[in-house]
XYZ file of C-alpha atoms in Angstrom:
523
model
C 4.989 -12.468 18.310
C 4.112 -8.843 17.669
C 5.044 -6.996 14.504
C 4.731 -3.242 14.234
C 1.849 -2.209 11.981
C 2.205 1.045 10.095
C -0.502 2.309 7.755
C -0.325 5.088 5.219
C -2.512 8.115 6.081
C -5.648 8.879 4.105
C -4.820 10.394 0.709
C -7.299 13.196 1.455
C -6.165 13.870 5.036
C -5.355 17.484 4.119
C -9.100 18.161 3.734
C -10.091 16.955 7.212
C -9.616 20.339 8.895
C -11.989 21.934 6.361
C -14.929 19.645 7.125
C -18.086 21.562 8.064
C -20.690 19.459 9.870
C -23.754 21.745 9.644
C -24.179 21.586 5.823
C -23.905 17.761 5.851
C -27.530 17.145 6.817
C -27.461 13.605 5.365
C -25.293 12.559 8.314
C -28.270 13.220 10.647
C -26.076 14.517 13.463
C -27.738 15.953 16.569
C -26.492 19.302 17.951
C -24.901 17.417 20.851
C -23.018 15.086 18.465
C -21.797 18.012 16.367
C -20.591 19.751 19.520
C -18.759 16.611 20.623
C -16.948 16.351 17.272
C -15.876 20.013 17.504
C -14.736 19.624 21.098
C -12.658 16.566 20.184
C -10.997 18.524 17.386
C -9.999 21.346 19.723
C -8.548 19.145 22.498
C -5.751 16.558 22.687
C -7.019 13.013 22.073
C -5.952 12.023 25.594
C -8.351 14.587 27.049
C -11.285 13.169 25.102
C -10.387 9.602 26.052
C -9.604 10.366 29.684
C -13.008 9.108 30.796
C -14.186 5.763 29.415
C -17.843 6.869 29.225
C -16.961 10.064 27.309
C -14.663 8.044 25.053
C -17.476 5.570 24.294
C -19.789 8.438 23.352
C -17.142 9.818 21.010
C -16.508 6.512 19.224
C -20.261 5.981 18.855
C -20.503 9.329 17.059
C -17.574 8.427 14.783
C -19.159 5.060 13.973
C -22.442 6.842 13.251
C -20.562 9.129 10.857
C -19.152 6.054 9.186
C -22.532 4.364 8.927
C -24.258 7.406 7.434
C -21.425 8.538 5.153
C -20.685 5.126 3.666
C -24.258 4.560 2.474
C -24.141 6.927 -0.475
C -20.689 7.977 -1.648
C -19.835 8.940 -5.220
C -16.626 6.922 -5.272
C -14.448 9.928 -6.198
C -12.336 9.672 -3.026
C -12.117 5.890 -3.372
C -10.286 6.299 -6.672
C -7.567 8.501 -5.141
C -4.562 6.360 -4.221
C -1.722 8.877 -3.832
C -1.449 11.494 -1.073
C -3.094 14.725 -2.211
C -1.910 18.283 -1.939
C -4.223 20.522 0.094
C -5.792 21.999 -3.048
C -6.511 18.615 -4.566
C -7.852 17.315 -1.237
C -10.242 20.298 -1.075
C -11.372 19.526 -4.632
C -12.103 15.990 -3.468
C -14.095 17.397 -0.528
C -16.241 19.409 -2.940
C -16.740 16.443 -5.285
C -17.300 13.745 -2.656
C -17.828 15.157 0.861
C -19.156 11.872 2.232
C -16.095 10.044 0.934
C -13.891 12.453 2.873
C -16.094 12.004 5.974
C -15.645 8.224 5.670
C -11.855 8.634 5.639
C -12.042 11.152 8.503
C -14.034 8.807 10.747
C -11.725 5.859 10.044
C -8.610 7.981 10.645
C -9.988 9.187 14.003
C -10.906 5.647 15.042
C -7.397 4.487 14.135
C -5.912 7.240 16.320
C -8.233 6.352 19.202
C -7.344 2.643 19.055
C -3.625 3.421 18.881
C -3.946 5.702 21.922
C -5.985 3.115 23.838
C -3.220 0.571 23.153
C -0.455 2.854 24.453
C 1.227 2.957 27.884
C -0.706 6.183 28.580
C -4.009 4.292 28.411
C -2.783 1.588 30.792
C -1.655 4.221 33.283
C -5.017 5.999 33.098
C -7.256 2.942 33.284
C -8.816 3.190 29.820
C -8.622 0.555 27.107
C -10.236 -0.735 23.950
C -12.143 -3.124 26.194
C -13.890 -0.485 28.301
C -14.494 1.946 25.425
C -15.847 -0.337 22.676
C -17.576 -2.792 25.033
C -20.411 -1.406 27.136
C -22.631 -2.309 30.080
C -22.007 -4.421 33.131
C -21.427 -7.478 30.922
C -18.991 -5.756 28.568
C -20.958 -6.339 25.349
C -19.523 -5.097 22.048
C -21.310 -1.898 21.029
C -23.772 -2.422 18.179
C -22.237 0.309 16.020
C -19.284 -1.971 15.120
C -21.302 -3.031 12.063
C -20.442 0.284 10.380
C -16.850 -0.946 10.051
C -17.996 -4.236 8.542
C -20.130 -2.343 6.021
C -17.118 -0.299 4.913
C -14.891 -3.318 4.352
C -17.660 -5.281 2.626
C -18.874 -2.462 0.361
C -15.802 -0.285 0.072
C -16.141 0.114 -3.711
C -12.420 -0.341 -4.232
C -11.390 2.184 -1.575
C -8.131 0.549 -0.477
C -7.449 2.982 2.378
C -10.953 2.665 3.832
C -11.026 -1.120 3.571
C -7.531 -1.691 4.911
C -7.857 0.733 7.836
C -11.440 -0.230 8.750
C -10.507 -3.925 8.717
C -7.532 -3.246 10.977
C -9.660 -1.163 13.381
C -12.281 -3.903 13.585
C -9.655 -6.607 14.094
C -8.023 -4.635 16.934
C -11.378 -4.018 18.597
C -12.362 -7.698 18.401
C -8.999 -9.150 19.428
C -9.141 -7.010 22.579
C -11.991 -9.248 23.758
C -10.031 -12.489 23.305
C -9.258 -14.027 26.705
C -5.635 -14.592 25.660
C -5.168 -10.848 25.055
C -6.797 -9.267 28.084
C -4.595 -6.838 29.970
C -4.664 -5.244 33.369
C -6.252 -2.090 31.980
C -9.416 -4.027 31.171
C -9.928 -4.925 34.818
C -8.795 -1.621 36.305
C -11.072 0.812 34.536
C -11.695 4.207 36.084
C -15.405 3.485 36.209
C -14.657 0.828 38.815
C -16.694 -1.807 37.021
C -13.724 -4.133 36.904
C -15.284 -5.930 33.946
C -13.552 -7.559 31.005
C -14.964 -7.326 27.473
C -17.313 -10.165 26.568
C -15.613 -12.570 24.161
C -18.941 -14.207 23.314
C -20.179 -10.878 21.892
C -17.092 -10.737 19.632
C -17.219 -14.272 18.199
C -19.773 -13.608 15.450
C -18.058 -10.359 14.353
C -14.709 -12.211 14.335
C -16.187 -14.864 12.062
C -17.677 -12.202 9.763
C -14.357 -10.343 9.508
C -12.484 -13.584 8.870
C -14.933 -14.567 6.122
C -14.262 -11.247 4.356
C -10.502 -11.707 4.755
C -10.653 -15.190 3.196
C -12.654 -13.836 0.249
C -10.027 -11.151 -0.344
C -7.192 -13.689 -0.069
C -8.634 -15.597 -3.027
C -7.868 -12.637 -5.288
C -4.741 -12.646 -7.501
C -4.541 -8.848 -7.118
C -1.803 -7.682 -4.728
C -3.690 -4.481 -3.830
C -6.810 -6.457 -2.901
C -4.745 -8.822 -0.759
C -2.975 -5.835 0.784
C -6.252 -4.539 2.225
C -6.393 -7.630 4.457
C -2.807 -8.048 5.635
C -2.838 -5.686 8.669
C -6.097 -7.277 9.851
C -4.690 -10.810 9.421
C -1.558 -9.884 11.359
C -3.781 -8.642 14.181
C -6.092 -11.673 14.100
C -3.194 -14.128 14.155
C -1.656 -12.409 17.174
C -4.320 -14.047 19.372
C -4.899 -17.755 19.914
C -8.638 -17.343 19.356
C -8.102 -15.399 16.130
C -5.697 -18.044 14.852
C -8.209 -20.797 15.534
C -11.016 -19.050 13.653
C -8.719 -18.092 10.771
C -7.348 -21.629 10.406
C -10.821 -23.178 10.605
C -11.886 -20.922 7.717
C -9.198 -22.291 5.383
C -6.768 -19.451 6.004
C -3.618 -21.619 5.959
C -4.299 -22.790 2.408
C -5.040 -19.317 1.057
C -2.061 -17.720 2.803
C 0.201 -20.394 1.297
C -1.202 -19.827 -2.177
C -0.651 -16.099 -1.837
C 2.925 -16.626 -0.684
C 3.726 -18.656 -3.796
C 1.956 -16.163 -6.050
C 3.614 -13.140 -4.457
C 7.043 -14.851 -4.655
C 6.592 -15.298 -8.410
C 5.410 -11.702 -8.861
C 8.367 -10.486 -6.766
C 10.753 -12.268 -9.128
C 9.115 -10.733 -12.197
C 9.158 -7.269 -10.574
C 12.858 -7.601 -9.847
C 13.625 -8.736 -13.374
C 11.647 -5.864 -14.869
C 13.704 -3.364 -12.903
C 10.790 -1.905 -10.952
C 12.558 -1.373 -7.616
C 9.600 0.226 -5.840
C 7.232 -2.539 -6.937
C 9.767 -5.196 -5.961
C 10.256 -3.673 -2.477
C 6.489 -3.514 -1.984
C 6.197 -7.141 -3.025
C 8.951 -8.205 -0.611
C 7.189 -6.395 2.247
C 3.959 -8.209 1.466
C 5.869 -11.517 1.330
C 7.218 -10.792 4.792
C 3.804 -9.920 6.214
C 2.115 -13.010 4.749
C 4.963 -15.243 5.949
C 4.714 -13.625 9.393
C 1.019 -14.576 9.555
C 1.770 -18.165 8.527
C 4.477 -18.340 11.198
C 1.983 -17.145 13.837
C -0.377 -19.945 12.814
C 2.330 -22.579 13.432
C 1.955 -21.870 17.155
C -1.318 -23.803 17.052
C 0.280 -26.976 15.616
C 0.568 -28.710 18.986
C -2.925 -27.663 20.056
C -5.113 -28.754 17.133
C -4.989 -31.796 14.852
C -7.001 -29.845 12.272
C -4.270 -27.207 12.064
C -1.618 -29.886 11.532
C -3.794 -31.418 8.818
C -4.182 -28.038 7.090
C -0.429 -27.485 7.120
C 0.099 -30.965 5.657
C -2.590 -30.658 2.971
C -1.108 -30.941 -0.546
C 2.303 -29.979 0.862
C 1.492 -26.397 -0.129
C 2.456 -24.525 3.087
C 5.829 -26.285 3.376
C 6.471 -25.756 -0.327
C 5.727 -22.024 -0.026
C 8.027 -21.623 2.984
C 10.874 -23.610 1.395
C 10.638 -21.470 -1.741
C 10.987 -18.345 0.412
C 14.089 -19.741 2.104
C 15.577 -20.872 -1.215
C 15.043 -17.539 -2.960
C 16.104 -15.559 0.144
C 14.498 -12.236 -0.960
C 15.407 -10.391 2.274
C 16.838 -11.459 5.622
C 13.607 -10.655 7.470
C 11.618 -12.886 5.085
C 14.109 -15.735 5.546
C 13.889 -15.278 9.336
C 10.118 -15.788 9.602
C 10.093 -18.583 6.992
C 12.808 -20.478 8.900
C 11.001 -19.918 12.206
C 7.794 -21.341 10.722
C 9.654 -24.346 9.271
C 11.311 -24.982 12.630
C 7.927 -25.054 14.371
C 6.691 -27.522 11.758
C 9.832 -29.642 12.144
C 9.423 -29.879 15.926
C 5.635 -30.169 16.317
C 4.048 -33.129 18.056
C 0.782 -35.032 17.729
C 1.026 -36.347 21.303
C -0.363 -33.343 23.191
C -3.726 -33.200 21.392
C -3.990 -36.376 19.282
C -6.979 -37.008 17.017
C -7.844 -40.729 17.026
C -9.941 -40.577 13.853
C -7.291 -38.794 11.764
C -3.973 -40.027 10.336
C -1.067 -39.124 12.596
C 0.556 -35.909 11.402
C 3.621 -34.703 13.244
C 7.130 -33.372 12.666
C 8.200 -36.461 10.727
C 5.560 -35.788 8.067
C 6.671 -32.172 7.676
C 10.383 -33.070 7.624
C 9.666 -35.507 4.794
C 7.936 -32.733 2.850
C 10.846 -30.368 3.491
C 13.326 -32.918 2.154
C 11.165 -33.491 -0.930
C 10.998 -29.732 -1.560
C 14.777 -29.406 -1.475
C 15.195 -27.668 1.878
C 18.390 -29.607 2.654
C 20.178 -27.926 -0.268
C 18.832 -24.500 0.705
C 19.916 -24.964 4.342
C 23.393 -25.998 3.216
C 23.711 -22.766 1.234
C 22.410 -20.706 4.168
C 25.044 -22.215 6.475
C 27.727 -20.645 4.290
C 26.186 -17.177 4.608
C 26.860 -14.623 7.325
C 23.731 -13.490 9.171
C 23.516 -10.685 11.725
C 20.466 -12.247 13.401
C 21.460 -15.036 15.843
C 17.944 -16.497 15.596
C 18.512 -17.268 11.915
C 21.787 -19.037 12.682
C 20.125 -21.072 15.426
C 17.174 -22.033 13.199
C 19.486 -23.009 10.321
C 21.597 -25.235 12.584
C 18.533 -26.837 14.174
C 16.841 -27.532 10.841
C 20.077 -28.904 9.374
C 20.349 -31.455 12.178
C 16.665 -32.427 12.086
C 16.665 -32.842 8.304
C 19.891 -34.867 8.303
C 18.644 -37.183 11.057
C 15.301 -37.706 9.351
C 16.898 -38.316 5.949
C 18.999 -41.139 7.413
C 15.827 -42.848 8.628
C 13.931 -42.542 5.330
C 14.023 -45.241 2.665
C 14.613 -44.245 -0.935
C 10.967 -45.005 -1.639
C 9.798 -42.633 1.120
C 12.008 -39.896 -0.327
C 10.517 -40.479 -3.793
C 6.951 -40.621 -2.487
C 7.331 -37.292 -0.668
C 8.895 -35.728 -3.746
C 6.006 -36.748 -5.994
C 3.289 -35.833 -3.501
C 4.711 -32.331 -3.112
C 5.154 -31.999 -6.876
C 8.768 -30.857 -6.461
C 10.570 -33.290 -8.773
C 14.323 -32.954 -9.291
C 16.752 -35.291 -11.042
C 18.478 -37.731 -8.720
C 18.901 -41.387 -7.813
C 15.133 -41.911 -7.496
C 14.600 -41.050 -11.159
C 16.559 -43.909 -12.690
C 15.891 -47.232 -14.381
C 17.384 -49.090 -11.409
C 15.032 -47.374 -8.958
C 11.904 -48.316 -10.933
C 13.073 -51.892 -11.437
C 13.131 -52.167 -7.648
C 10.067 -50.063 -6.738
C 7.565 -50.184 -9.641
C 5.241 -52.413 -7.599
C 5.047 -49.708 -4.907
C 3.360 -47.375 -7.400
C 0.089 -49.232 -6.734
C -0.281 -47.446 -3.411
C -1.715 -48.840 -0.192
C -5.262 -48.709 -1.553
C -4.401 -49.874 -5.061
C -5.490 -46.530 -6.501
C -2.187 -45.678 -8.250
C -2.207 -42.294 -6.574
C 1.407 -41.489 -7.451
C 0.827 -42.403 -11.105
C -2.109 -39.983 -11.198
C 0.047 -37.241 -9.667
C 2.814 -37.880 -12.214
C 0.283 -37.562 -15.022
C -0.961 -34.244 -13.593
C 2.665 -33.033 -13.375
C 3.039 -33.491 -17.132
C 1.141 -30.182 -17.353
C 3.425 -28.389 -14.867
C 4.560 -24.873 -15.725
C 8.065 -25.991 -14.741
C 9.523 -27.717 -17.796
C 12.085 -29.689 -15.744
C 9.288 -31.145 -13.598
C 7.316 -32.092 -16.732
C 10.396 -33.799 -18.199
C 11.026 -35.807 -15.011
C 7.342 -36.768 -14.845
C 7.605 -38.044 -18.457
C 10.644 -40.152 -17.536
C 9.056 -41.598 -14.379
C 5.784 -42.395 -16.131
C 7.646 -44.155 -18.943
C 9.667 -46.216 -16.466
C 6.478 -47.186 -14.630
C 5.049 -48.454 -17.946
C 8.177 -50.527 -18.533
C 8.537 -52.140 -15.132
C 4.986 -52.535 -13.800
C 2.890 -55.422 -15.165
C 0.240 -53.926 -17.454
C 1.635 -50.481 -16.631
C 1.167 -49.305 -20.207
C -2.590 -49.852 -20.218
C -2.951 -48.280 -16.737
C -1.106 -45.138 -17.797
C -3.154 -44.902 -21.004
C -6.432 -45.400 -19.120
C -5.536 -42.595 -16.690
C -4.879 -40.195 -19.569
C -1.079 -40.257 -19.480
C -0.581 -40.994 -23.158
C -2.812 -38.131 -24.356
C -1.054 -35.577 -22.125
C 2.415 -36.827 -23.058
C 1.527 -36.616 -26.760
C 0.862 -32.877 -26.419
C 4.455 -32.362 -25.225
C 6.103 -33.979 -28.245
C 5.893 -30.662 -30.128
C 7.101 -28.593 -27.153
C 9.611 -25.790 -27.756
C 11.973 -27.194 -25.100
C 14.021 -29.930 -26.874
C 14.808 -31.745 -23.608
C 11.146 -31.940 -22.620
C 10.271 -32.904 -26.194
C 12.772 -35.800 -26.042
C 11.457 -37.131 -22.724
C 7.845 -36.854 -23.926
C 8.655 -38.821 -27.085
C 10.414 -41.508 -25.072
C 7.506 -41.647 -22.606
C 4.957 -42.218 -25.383
C 7.241 -44.809 -26.983
C 7.531 -46.732 -23.714
C 3.718 -46.814 -23.496
C 3.433 -48.221 -27.013
C 6.421 -50.568 -27.382
C 6.500 -53.929 -25.590
C 10.268 -54.399 -25.524
C 11.656 -50.900 -25.065
C 15.188 -52.087 -24.311
C 15.546 -53.360 -27.886
C 14.372 -50.027 -29.294
C 16.762 -48.169 -26.974
């Protein structure tokens, strides 16, 4: 389930070698700490990390640098987004030395974590677990809070936020029981201890809360600061549980739909670089959502979140239908396959409605996945996993469609908001099924959804909603007064002057059906 994470270097990396520690008195470094920083600069990183105790001392100094430097920065470095030449980087050092120190400390921590995750570290008995977790009980070192401060108060510094969040996520995930490796129990110090997961739970929750806040933003750069951290968090069962419990599935799905729309506009505007960047972010967000599907069989709450409003399925189907890149299609199909094969039998929840593969297959059919899968079957893919997923989904969807009544197909279509012209949007269908619009609880839920879809940004969906609402008024006893009471007439009236003549026609007919007793004579 791993995906390689690559981060851009600091834009002011060229100034790192010119840092002078003695003049920076605000950092409050002791002579011993200054000496340690200089020694680390003059030796290979493996030498400094060769002993877990020495490595812990070094990371404590770097985290102290981060804590002191990030308190009072001018923000000059934060505003630099492109890689600087050496001269410009030195200008930045003069203007904002603490900003450069912040980037330096984060860059060094990133290098340390990458080295501690390498085969070299495993061979030499050092790891994230025995460097960032101290004492006989393996408690997370207190200085981790410096990383949280940077991501929470980064003042728009995308590099600092993105890299600090990734560092913190990697440090915390190392304590998850599902991620512990042999190097954590074979440390050179002979302690044989594993990092304490209990000491990492609160930091994990704090990091996740920040990630969720960032995911609510419509800004792609803001969202981009979180993606590497989310990919790391969702690589561990414990991280997935905390992320899902914080509403992460909903916000990831919203971002996928938003990024897909922005990708389309970027492509149409001819901005190739922007479009490629958008596609990469689509892939990374879809990858995270796919990771979360591995908890479907373990938690009823996760299944409920994936079923809520049909949004996750809708986002994934849109990715498959638009097919921006093969790698995006691959993870979207893999996520849909997990949804289409999940079970509520392993960990059922007696007090919740049963949500399993049948529910998700119904949503996929309503969102038009069958048509998308049919088109994909005619394409040539180099990845055998894609071919296997396409064939499996095709069979599951076809089998499920045979078992569904026409009403169930219509109900799923309306509840997902993905209306498309077909046999369920006809006079004959409503003559037969108008009574079903009451709903099990008599709350006319589908009528309310249809009324809300009158305001859809998709003009075809608005037109179909107008037609369906008008047919409900015709064929349900007292349907006209119900639709008017729920606000259907007022919304439909606003569409009569719409620029789209087809939508205008359906809106006019909808209003007429609400007002005229015997529509067939008018028709």
